[in-house]
Coordinates of C-alpha atoms and ligand atoms in Angstrom, one line a residue:
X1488 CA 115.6 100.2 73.5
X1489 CA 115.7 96.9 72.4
X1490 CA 118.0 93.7 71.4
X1491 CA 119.5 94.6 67.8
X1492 CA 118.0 92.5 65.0
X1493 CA 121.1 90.7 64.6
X1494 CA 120.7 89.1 68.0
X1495 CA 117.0 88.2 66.8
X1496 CA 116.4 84.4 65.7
X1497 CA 113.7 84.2 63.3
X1498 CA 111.3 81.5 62.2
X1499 CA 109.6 81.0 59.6
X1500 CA 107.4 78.2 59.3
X1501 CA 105.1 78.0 56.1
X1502 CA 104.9 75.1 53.4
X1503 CA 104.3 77.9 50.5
X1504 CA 108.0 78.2 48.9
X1505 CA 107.1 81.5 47.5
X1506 CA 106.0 83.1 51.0
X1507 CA 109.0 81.9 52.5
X1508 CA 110.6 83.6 49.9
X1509 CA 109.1 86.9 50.3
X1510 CA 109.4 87.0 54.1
X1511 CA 112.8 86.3 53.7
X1512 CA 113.5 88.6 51.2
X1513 CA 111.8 91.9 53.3
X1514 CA 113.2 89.9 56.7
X1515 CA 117.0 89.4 55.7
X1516 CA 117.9 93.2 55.0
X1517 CA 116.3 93.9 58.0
X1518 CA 119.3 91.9 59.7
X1519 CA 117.1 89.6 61.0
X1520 CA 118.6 85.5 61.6
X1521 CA 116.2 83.2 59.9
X1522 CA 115.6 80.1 60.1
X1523 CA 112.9 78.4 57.6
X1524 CA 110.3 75.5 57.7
X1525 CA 107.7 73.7 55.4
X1526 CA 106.4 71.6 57.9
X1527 CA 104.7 71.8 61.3
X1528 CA 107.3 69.1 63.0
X1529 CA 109.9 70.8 61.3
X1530 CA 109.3 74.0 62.9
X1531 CA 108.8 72.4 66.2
X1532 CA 112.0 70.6 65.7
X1533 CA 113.7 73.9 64.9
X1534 CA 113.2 75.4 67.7
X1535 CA 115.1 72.7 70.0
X1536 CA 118.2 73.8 67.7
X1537 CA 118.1 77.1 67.2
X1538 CA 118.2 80.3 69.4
X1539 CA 114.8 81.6 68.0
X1540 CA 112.9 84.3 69.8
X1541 CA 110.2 85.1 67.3
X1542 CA 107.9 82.6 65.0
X1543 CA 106.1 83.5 61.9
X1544 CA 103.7 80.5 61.5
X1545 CA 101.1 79.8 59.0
X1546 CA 98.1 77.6 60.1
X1547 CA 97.7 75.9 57.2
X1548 CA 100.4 73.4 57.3
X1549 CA 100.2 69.9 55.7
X1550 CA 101.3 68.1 58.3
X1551 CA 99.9 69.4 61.7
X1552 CA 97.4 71.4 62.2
X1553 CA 99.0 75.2 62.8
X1554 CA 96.8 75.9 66.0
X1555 CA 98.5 72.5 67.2
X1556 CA 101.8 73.9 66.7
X1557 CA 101.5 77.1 68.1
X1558 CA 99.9 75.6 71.3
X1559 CA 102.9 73.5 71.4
X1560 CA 105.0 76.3 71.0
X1561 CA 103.5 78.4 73.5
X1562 CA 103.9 75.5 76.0
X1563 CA 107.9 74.5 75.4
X1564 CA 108.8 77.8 74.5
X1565 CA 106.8 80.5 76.4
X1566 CA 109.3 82.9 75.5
X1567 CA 108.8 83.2 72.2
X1568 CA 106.2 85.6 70.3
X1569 CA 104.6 83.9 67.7
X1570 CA 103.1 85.7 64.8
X1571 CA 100.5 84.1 62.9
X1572 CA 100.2 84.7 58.9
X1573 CA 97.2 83.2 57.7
X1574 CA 94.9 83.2 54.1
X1575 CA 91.8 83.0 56.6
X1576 CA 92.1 86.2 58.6
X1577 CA 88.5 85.6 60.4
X1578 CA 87.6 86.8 63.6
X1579 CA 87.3 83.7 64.6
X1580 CA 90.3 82.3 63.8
X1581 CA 92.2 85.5 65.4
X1582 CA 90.3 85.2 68.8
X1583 CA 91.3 81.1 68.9
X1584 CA 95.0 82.3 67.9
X1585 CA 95.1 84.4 70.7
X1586 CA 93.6 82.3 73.1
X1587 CA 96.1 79.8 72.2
X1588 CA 99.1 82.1 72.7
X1589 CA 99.8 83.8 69.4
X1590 CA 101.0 87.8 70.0
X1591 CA 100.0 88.8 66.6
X1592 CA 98.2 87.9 63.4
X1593 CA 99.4 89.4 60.4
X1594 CA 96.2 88.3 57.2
X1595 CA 97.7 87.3 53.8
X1596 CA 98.6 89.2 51.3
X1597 CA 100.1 91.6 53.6
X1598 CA 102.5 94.3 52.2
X1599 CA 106.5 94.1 53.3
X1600 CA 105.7 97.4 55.5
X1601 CA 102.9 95.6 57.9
X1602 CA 105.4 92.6 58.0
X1603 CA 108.3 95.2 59.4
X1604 CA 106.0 96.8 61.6
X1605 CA 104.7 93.9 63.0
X1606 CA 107.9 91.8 63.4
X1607 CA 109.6 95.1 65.3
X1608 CA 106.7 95.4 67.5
X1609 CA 107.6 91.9 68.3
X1610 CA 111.1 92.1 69.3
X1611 CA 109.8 94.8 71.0
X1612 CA 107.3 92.8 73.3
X1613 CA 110.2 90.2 73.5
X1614 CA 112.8 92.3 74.6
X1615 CA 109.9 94.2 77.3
X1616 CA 109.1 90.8 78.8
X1617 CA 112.8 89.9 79.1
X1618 CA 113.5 93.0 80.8
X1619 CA 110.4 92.6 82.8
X1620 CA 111.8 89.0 84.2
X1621 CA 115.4 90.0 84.7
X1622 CA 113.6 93.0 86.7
X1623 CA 111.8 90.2 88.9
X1624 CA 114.8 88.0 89.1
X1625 CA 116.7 91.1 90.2
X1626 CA 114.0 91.8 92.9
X1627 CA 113.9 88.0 94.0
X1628 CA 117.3 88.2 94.3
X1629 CA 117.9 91.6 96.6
X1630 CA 114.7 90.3 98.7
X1631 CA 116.9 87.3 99.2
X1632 CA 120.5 88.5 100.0
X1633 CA 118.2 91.0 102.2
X1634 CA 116.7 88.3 104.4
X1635 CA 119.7 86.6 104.6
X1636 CA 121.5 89.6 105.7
X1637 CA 119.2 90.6 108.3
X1638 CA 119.2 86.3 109.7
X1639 CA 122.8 86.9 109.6
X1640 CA 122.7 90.1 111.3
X1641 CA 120.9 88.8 113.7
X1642 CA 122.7 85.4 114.7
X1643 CA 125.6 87.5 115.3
X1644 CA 124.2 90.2 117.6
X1645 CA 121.9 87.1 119.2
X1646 CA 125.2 85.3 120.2
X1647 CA 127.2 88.7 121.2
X1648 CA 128.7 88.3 124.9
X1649 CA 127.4 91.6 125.5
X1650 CA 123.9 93.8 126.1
X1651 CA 123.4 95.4 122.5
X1652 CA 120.1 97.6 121.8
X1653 CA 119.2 99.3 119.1
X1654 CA 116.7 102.3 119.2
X1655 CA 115.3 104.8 116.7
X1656 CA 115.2 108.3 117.0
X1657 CA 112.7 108.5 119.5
X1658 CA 114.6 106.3 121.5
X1659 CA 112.1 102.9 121.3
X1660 CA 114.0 99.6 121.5
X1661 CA 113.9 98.1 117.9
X1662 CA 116.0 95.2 118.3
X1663 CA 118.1 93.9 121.4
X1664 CA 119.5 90.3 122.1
X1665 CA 119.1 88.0 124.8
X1666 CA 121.9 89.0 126.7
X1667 CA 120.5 92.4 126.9
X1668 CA 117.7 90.6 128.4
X1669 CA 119.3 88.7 131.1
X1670 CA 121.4 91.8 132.0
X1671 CA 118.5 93.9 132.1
X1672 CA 116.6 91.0 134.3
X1673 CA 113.8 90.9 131.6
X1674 CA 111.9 87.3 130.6
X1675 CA 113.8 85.7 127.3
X1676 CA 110.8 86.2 125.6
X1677 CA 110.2 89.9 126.3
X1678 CA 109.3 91.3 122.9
X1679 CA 110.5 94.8 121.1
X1680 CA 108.4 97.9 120.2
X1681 CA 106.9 98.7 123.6
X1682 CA 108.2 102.1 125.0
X1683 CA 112.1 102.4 126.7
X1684 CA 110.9 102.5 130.4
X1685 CA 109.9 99.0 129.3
X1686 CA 112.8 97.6 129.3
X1687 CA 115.6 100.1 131.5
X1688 CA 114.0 100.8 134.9
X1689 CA 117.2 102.9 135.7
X1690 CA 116.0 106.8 135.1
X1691 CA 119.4 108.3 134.7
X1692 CA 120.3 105.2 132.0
X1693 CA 116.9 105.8 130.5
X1694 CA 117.9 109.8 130.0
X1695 CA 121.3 109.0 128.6
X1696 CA 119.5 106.5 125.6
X1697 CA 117.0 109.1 124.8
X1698 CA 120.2 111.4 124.5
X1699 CA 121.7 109.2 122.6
X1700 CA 118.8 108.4 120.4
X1701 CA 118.1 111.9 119.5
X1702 CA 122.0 112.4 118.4
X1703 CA 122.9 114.7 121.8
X1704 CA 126.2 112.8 121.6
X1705 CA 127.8 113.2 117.9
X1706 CA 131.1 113.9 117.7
X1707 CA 134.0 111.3 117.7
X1708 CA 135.1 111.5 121.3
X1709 CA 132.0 112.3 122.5
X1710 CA 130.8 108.8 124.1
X1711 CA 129.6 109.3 127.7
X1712 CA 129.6 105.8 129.3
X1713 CA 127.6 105.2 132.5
X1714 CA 128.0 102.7 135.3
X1715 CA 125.0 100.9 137.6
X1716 CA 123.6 98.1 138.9
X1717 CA 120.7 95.5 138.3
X1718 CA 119.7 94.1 142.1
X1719 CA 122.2 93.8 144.8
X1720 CA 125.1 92.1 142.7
X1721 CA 125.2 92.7 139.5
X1722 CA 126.9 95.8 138.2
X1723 CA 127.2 96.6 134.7
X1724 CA 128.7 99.2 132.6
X1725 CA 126.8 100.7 129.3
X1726 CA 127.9 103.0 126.3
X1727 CA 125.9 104.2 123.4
X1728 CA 126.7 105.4 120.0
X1729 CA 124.0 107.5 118.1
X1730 CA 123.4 105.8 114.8
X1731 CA 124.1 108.5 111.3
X1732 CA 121.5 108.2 108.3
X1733 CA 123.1 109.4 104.8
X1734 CA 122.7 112.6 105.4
X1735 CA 124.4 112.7 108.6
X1736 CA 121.5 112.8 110.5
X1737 CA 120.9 111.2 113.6
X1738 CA 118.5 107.8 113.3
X1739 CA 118.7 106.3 116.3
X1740 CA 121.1 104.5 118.9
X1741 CA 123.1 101.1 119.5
X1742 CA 123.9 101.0 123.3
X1743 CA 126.1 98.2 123.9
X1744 CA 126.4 96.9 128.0
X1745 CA 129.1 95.1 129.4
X1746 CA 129.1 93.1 133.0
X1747 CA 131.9 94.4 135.7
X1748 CA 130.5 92.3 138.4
X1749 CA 133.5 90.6 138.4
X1750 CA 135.7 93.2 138.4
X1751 CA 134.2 95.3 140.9
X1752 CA 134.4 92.3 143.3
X1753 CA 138.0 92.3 142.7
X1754 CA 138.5 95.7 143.0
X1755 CA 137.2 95.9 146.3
X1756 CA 138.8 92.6 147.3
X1757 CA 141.8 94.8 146.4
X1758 CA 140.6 97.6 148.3
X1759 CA 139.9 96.0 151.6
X1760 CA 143.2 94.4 151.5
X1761 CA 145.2 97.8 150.5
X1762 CA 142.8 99.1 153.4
X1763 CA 143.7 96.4 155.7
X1764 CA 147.9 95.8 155.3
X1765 CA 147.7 99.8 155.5
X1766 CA 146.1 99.5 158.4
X1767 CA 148.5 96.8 160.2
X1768 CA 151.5 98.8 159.1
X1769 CA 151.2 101.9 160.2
X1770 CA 151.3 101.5 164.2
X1771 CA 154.7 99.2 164.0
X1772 CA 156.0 101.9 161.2
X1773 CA 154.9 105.1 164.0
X1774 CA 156.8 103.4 166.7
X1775 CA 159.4 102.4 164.7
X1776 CA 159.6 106.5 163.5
X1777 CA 159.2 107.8 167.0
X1778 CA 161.7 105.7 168.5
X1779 CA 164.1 106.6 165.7
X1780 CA 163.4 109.7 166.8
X1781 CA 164.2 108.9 170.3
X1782 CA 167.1 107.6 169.7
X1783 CA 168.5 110.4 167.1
X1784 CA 168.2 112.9 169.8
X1785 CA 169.7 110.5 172.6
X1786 CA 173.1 109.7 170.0
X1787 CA 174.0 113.1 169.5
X1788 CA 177.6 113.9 169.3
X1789 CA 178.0 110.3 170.3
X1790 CA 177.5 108.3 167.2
X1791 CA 180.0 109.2 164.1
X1792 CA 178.7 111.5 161.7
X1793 CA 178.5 108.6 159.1
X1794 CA 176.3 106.8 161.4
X1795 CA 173.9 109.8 162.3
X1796 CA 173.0 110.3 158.9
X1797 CA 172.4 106.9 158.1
X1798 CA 169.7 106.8 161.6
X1799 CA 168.3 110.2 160.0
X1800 CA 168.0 108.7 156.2
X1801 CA 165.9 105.8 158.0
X1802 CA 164.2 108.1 159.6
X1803 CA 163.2 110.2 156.6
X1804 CA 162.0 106.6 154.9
X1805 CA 159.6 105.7 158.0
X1806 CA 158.3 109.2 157.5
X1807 CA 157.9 108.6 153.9
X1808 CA 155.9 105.3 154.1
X1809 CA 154.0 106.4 156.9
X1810 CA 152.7 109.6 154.1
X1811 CA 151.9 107.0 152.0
X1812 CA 150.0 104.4 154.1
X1813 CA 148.0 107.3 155.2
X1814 CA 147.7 108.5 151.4
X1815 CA 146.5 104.7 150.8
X1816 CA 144.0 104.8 153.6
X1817 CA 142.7 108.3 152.3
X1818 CA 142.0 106.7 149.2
X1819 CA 140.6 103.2 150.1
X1820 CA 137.8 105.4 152.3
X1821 CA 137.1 107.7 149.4
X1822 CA 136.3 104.7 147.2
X1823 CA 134.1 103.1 150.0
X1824 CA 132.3 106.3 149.8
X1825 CA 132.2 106.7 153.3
X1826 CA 133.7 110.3 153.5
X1827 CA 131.7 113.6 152.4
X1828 CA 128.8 111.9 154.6
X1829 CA 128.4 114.7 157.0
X1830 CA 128.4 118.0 154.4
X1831 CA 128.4 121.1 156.6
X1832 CA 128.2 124.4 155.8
X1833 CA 131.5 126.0 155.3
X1834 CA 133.3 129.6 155.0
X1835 CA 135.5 128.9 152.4
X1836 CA 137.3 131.8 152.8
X1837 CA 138.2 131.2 156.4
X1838 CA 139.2 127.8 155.5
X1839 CA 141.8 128.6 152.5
X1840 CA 143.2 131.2 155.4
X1841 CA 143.7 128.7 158.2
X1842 CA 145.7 126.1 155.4
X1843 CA 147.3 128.7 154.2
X1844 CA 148.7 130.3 157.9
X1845 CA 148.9 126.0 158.7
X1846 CA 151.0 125.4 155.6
X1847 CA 152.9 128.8 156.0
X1848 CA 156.1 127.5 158.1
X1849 CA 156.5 125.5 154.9
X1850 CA 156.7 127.6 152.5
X1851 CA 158.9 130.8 154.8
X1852 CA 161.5 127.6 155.1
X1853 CA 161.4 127.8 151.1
X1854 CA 161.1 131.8 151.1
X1855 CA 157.9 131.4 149.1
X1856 CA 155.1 133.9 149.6
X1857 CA 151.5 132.4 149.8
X1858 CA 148.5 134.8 149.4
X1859 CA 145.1 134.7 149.0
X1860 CA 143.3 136.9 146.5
X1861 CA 139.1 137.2 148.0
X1862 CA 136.6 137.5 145.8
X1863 CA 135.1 140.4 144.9
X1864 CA 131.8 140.2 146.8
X1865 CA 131.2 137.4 149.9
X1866 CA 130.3 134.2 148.9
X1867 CA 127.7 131.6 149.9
X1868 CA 129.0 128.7 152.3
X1869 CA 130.3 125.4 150.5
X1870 CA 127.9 122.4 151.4
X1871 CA 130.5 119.8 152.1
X1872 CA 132.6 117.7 154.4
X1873 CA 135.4 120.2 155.7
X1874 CA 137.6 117.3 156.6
X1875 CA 137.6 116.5 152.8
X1876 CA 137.8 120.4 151.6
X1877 CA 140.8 120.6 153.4
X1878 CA 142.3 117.1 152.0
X1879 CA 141.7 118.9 148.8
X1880 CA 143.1 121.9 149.2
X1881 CA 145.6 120.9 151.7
X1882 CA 147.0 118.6 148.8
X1883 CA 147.1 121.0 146.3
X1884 CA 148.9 124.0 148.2
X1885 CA 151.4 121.8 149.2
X1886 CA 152.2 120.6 145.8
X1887 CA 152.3 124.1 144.6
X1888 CA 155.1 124.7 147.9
X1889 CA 156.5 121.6 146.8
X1890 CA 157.4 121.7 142.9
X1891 CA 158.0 126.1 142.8
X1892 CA 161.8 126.8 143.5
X1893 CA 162.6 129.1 146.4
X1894 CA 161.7 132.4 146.6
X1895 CA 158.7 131.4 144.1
X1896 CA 155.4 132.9 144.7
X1897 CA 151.6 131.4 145.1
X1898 CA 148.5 133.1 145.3
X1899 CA 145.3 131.7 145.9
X1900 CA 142.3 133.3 143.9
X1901 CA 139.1 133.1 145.2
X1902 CA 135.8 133.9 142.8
X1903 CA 132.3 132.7 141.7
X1904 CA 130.8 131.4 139.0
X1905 CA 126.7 131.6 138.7
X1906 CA 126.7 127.7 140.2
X1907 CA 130.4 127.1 141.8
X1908 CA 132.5 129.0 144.0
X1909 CA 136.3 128.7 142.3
X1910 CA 139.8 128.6 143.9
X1911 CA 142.6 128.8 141.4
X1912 CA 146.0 127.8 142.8
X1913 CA 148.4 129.2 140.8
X1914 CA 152.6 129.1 141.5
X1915 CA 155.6 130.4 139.9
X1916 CA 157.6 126.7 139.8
X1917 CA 158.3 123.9 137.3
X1918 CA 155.0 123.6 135.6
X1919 CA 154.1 120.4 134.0
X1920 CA 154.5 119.7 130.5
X1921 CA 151.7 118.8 128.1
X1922 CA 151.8 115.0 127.8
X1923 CA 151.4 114.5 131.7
X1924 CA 148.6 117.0 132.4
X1925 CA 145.9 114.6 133.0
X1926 CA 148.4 111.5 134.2
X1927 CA 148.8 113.3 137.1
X1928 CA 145.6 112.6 138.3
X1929 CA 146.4 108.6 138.4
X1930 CA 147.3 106.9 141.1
X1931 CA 151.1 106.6 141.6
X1932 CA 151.7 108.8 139.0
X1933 CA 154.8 111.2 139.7
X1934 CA 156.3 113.4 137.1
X1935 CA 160.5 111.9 137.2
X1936 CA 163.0 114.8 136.2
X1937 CA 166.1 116.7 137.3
X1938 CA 163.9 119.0 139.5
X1939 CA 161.5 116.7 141.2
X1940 CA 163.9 114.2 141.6
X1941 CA 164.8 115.2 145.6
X1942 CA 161.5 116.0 146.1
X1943 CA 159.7 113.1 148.5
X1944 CA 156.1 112.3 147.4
X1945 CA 153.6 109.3 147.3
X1946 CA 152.0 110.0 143.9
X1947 CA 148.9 109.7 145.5
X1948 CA 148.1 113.6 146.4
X1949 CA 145.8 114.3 143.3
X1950 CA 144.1 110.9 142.7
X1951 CA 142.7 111.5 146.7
X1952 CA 141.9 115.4 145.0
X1953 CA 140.1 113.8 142.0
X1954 CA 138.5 111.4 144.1
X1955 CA 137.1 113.9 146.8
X1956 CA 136.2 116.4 144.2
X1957 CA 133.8 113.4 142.5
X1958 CA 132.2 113.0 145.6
X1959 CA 131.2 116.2 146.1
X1960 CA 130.2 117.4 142.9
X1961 CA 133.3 119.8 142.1
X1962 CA 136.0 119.6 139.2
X1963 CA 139.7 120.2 139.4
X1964 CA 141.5 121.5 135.9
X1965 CA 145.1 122.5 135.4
X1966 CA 146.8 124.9 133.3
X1967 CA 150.3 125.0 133.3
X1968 CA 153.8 126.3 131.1
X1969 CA 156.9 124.8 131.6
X1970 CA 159.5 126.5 133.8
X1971 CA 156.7 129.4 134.1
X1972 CA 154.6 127.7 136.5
X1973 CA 150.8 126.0 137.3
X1974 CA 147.5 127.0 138.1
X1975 CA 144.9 124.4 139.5
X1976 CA 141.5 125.1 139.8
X1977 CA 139.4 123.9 141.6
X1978 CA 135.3 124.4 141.4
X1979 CA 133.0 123.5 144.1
X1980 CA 129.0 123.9 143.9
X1981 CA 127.3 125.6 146.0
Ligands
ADP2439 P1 153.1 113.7 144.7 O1 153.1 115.2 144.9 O2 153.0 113.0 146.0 O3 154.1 113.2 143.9 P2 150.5 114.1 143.4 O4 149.5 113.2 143.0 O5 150.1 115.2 144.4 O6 151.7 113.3 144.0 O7 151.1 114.8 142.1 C1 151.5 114.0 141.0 C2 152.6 114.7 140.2 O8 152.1 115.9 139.6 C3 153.7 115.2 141.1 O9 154.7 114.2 141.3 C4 154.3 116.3 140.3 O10 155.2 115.8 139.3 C5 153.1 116.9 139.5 N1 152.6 118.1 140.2 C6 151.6 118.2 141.0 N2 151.4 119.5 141.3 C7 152.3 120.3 140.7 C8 152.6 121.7 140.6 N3 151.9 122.6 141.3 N4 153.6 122.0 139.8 C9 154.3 121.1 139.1 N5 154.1 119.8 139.1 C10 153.1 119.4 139.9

């Protein structure tokens, strides 16, 4: 391929009317553009005018010298391939032409054929070396843009906020910005490519990068985050996303962490002063109850009817915040970790069968049946706090009393898995419907309807379950039909 002749500017520059002639003459059909010239400063001043991209030039001129002109050529115009057509076609005089710049030398008398030949082979040199510097403008270009790109690139992630790293597949830090640094506690002028345990001291973070790194995690949801801390008061919160090549594959990680120092000092601000106004209110709020109480039992048949009930509704209500304080207490304890700090060994069994005969006046007053399915062959004892095993279970029985209508039935089903021992809690009341299967689990979260309406609760039952179950190692999951009923079940590790 090359630029069609038409787009070719020819010129010709010899003082011999009759060569001219002839050149144009074979030159023209061809489709060439021609421009012609008698004189040496004629060509030359040509060329400022015209879009010429090939030179036929004589050296015998009368004017100039013709290895004058072509040196001049070859220095304004080092574009253009000059062909030299000459009577005195001597070594000599070839080897200076080339020296000086000429691409060709074509001896006189030539016949029309060499000319074509020679004048294609030109536009063909001329249209290589055009492609050759669009190629390298190309190139300078992309190197460029790519430079600038990556500058950009890295400005931006330099003045990020947050912790960013980059890894490759085998989980090496390639990039990370200063913030990343100072989270990390690492000198500002820490540099990248040594090994991970470099930079993250923290072994379980260290595991989940690699993971990360080596694709572990692909899939859209699948983003496991992880929480920890840098010294005594910093605590910071990281998640990683595996990087995908074209084909899918995985290439490596970005890991992006966040500080929550602030917010876990305000969340246990929060804590301690849930913890604490708990605290103050529940002795006034017993008395208050038991004298209610007191006083209940001392009215009757004395007070109006009216009057009674309103003493027993105020009752009720001090009963209902004192559930809740303690629910709120429960929970601020949990969060401080200090419960599950004593794990004994525990008979599960045994322990489902004294809730179950403790929780059993509850559920006769509602006709329900509660029984418990053993497992199949004995099971090892539970390593855990009993006081929280029974919180958990506790919590969860009742609930099933609580939302199954009367006469309903629950049965406790005790089995094993190779790891966990598994208790599945399943009743025969509302169930729960699809969009607030794993609300339930948040604090304060109660499911409002026609059925549960009556029904007196804090909201804080399962969040205390969830929260004991984390603790401990174990996992709660639900499975429930409207109007059919629930099963929760609950696994515990051995
Ligand atoms: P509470 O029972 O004090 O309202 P929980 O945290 O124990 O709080 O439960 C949250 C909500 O989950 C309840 O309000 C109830 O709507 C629903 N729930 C819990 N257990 C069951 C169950 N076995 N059957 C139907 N709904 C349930």
């Amino acid at each position: 391929m090359s630029d069609a002749p038409e787009q070719v500017g020819v010129l010709i520059v010899d003082d011999e009317p009759r060569i001219r002639d002839g050149l144009r003459r074979v030159l023209e059909p061809m489709g060439y553009r021609l421009a012609l010239a008698g004189l040496g400063r004629e060509g030359l001043a040509l060329l400022e005018q015209e879009d010429i991209s090939i030179v036929l030039l004589d050296l015998q001129l009368p004017d100039i010298n013709g290895m004058e002109v072509l040196r001049t050529i070859c220095s304004r115009h080092p574009a253009i391939v000059v062909i030299i057509i000459t009577g005195f076609g001597t070594v000599q005089t070839a080897a200076e032409a080339m020296r000086n710049g000429a691409y060709d030398l074509l001896p006189k008398p030539f016949e029309p054929e060499q000319l074509r030949i020679a004048i294609n082979r030109a536009r063909e040199k001329m249209f290589l070396e055009k492609e050759a510097r669009r190629l390298q403008q190309d190139r300078l270009r992309t190197l460029a843009d790519l430079s600038l790109e990556k500058s950009r690139t890295h400005t931006i992630i330099d003045a990020l906020p947050i912790g960013v790293m980059v890894t490759n597949a085998l989980g090496e830090a390639v990039l990370f910005n200063p913030t990343f640094l100072r989270y990390m506690a690492l000198p500002p002028e820490t540099k990248e490519g040594a090994p991970l345990g470099a930079y993250v001291h923290d072994d379980a973070l260290r595991k989940l990068i690699l993971e990360f790194s080596q694709g572990c995690h692909i899939g859209p949801d699948d983003s496991p985050t992880y929480e920890f801390s840098v010294g005594e008061d910093r605590f910071l919160f990281a998640r990683g996303r595996p990087v995908l090549g074209k084909r899918g594959e995985c290439v490596g990680a970005v890991v992006t962490i966040v500080d929550i120092t602030a917010m876990k000092v305000l969340d246990r601000l929060k804590r301690e002063f849930v913890a604490k106004v708990s605290h103050e209110l529940r002795s006034p709020l017993s008395t208050i109850h038991e004298q209610l109480a007191v006083v209940l039992s001392d009215l009757v048949g004395q007070v109006s009817p009216a009057d009674e009930h309103l003493l027993s509704r105020a009752k009720e209500k001090t009963q209902g915040l004192i559930a809740l304080i303690g629910d709120l207490l429960d929970l601020s304890r949990i969060e401080s970790g200090i419960v599950c700090e004593t794990p004994k060994s525990v008979n599960l069994e045994e322990l489902l069968e004294n809730i179950i005969s403790f929780l059993g006046t509850k559920a006769a007053a509602k006709k329900q049946t509660i029984t418990l399915s053993r497992a199949s062959e004995p099971l090892p004892p539970i390593k855990a706090d009993p006081l929280a095993l029974e919180s958990i279970f506790g919590n969860v029985i009742t609930n099933a009393i609580n939302y199954t209508p009367e006469h309903g039935h629950i049965k406790l089903l005790l089995s094993r898995t190779a790891t966990h021992a598994r208790v599945a809690v399943r009743d025969t009341g509302f169930g729960i419907e699809e969009r607030h299967l794993d609300k339930i689990f948040e604090r304060f979260y109660r499911i409002k309807n026609e059925r549960t309406r009556y029904i007196t609760g804090t909201g804080l039952g399962l969040p205390i379950v969830k929260g004991l179950l984390d603790a401990i190692g174990g996992q709660i999951q639900v499975d429930s039909t409207p109007d059919k009923g629930s099963t929760f079940t609950v696994l515990l590790p051995f």
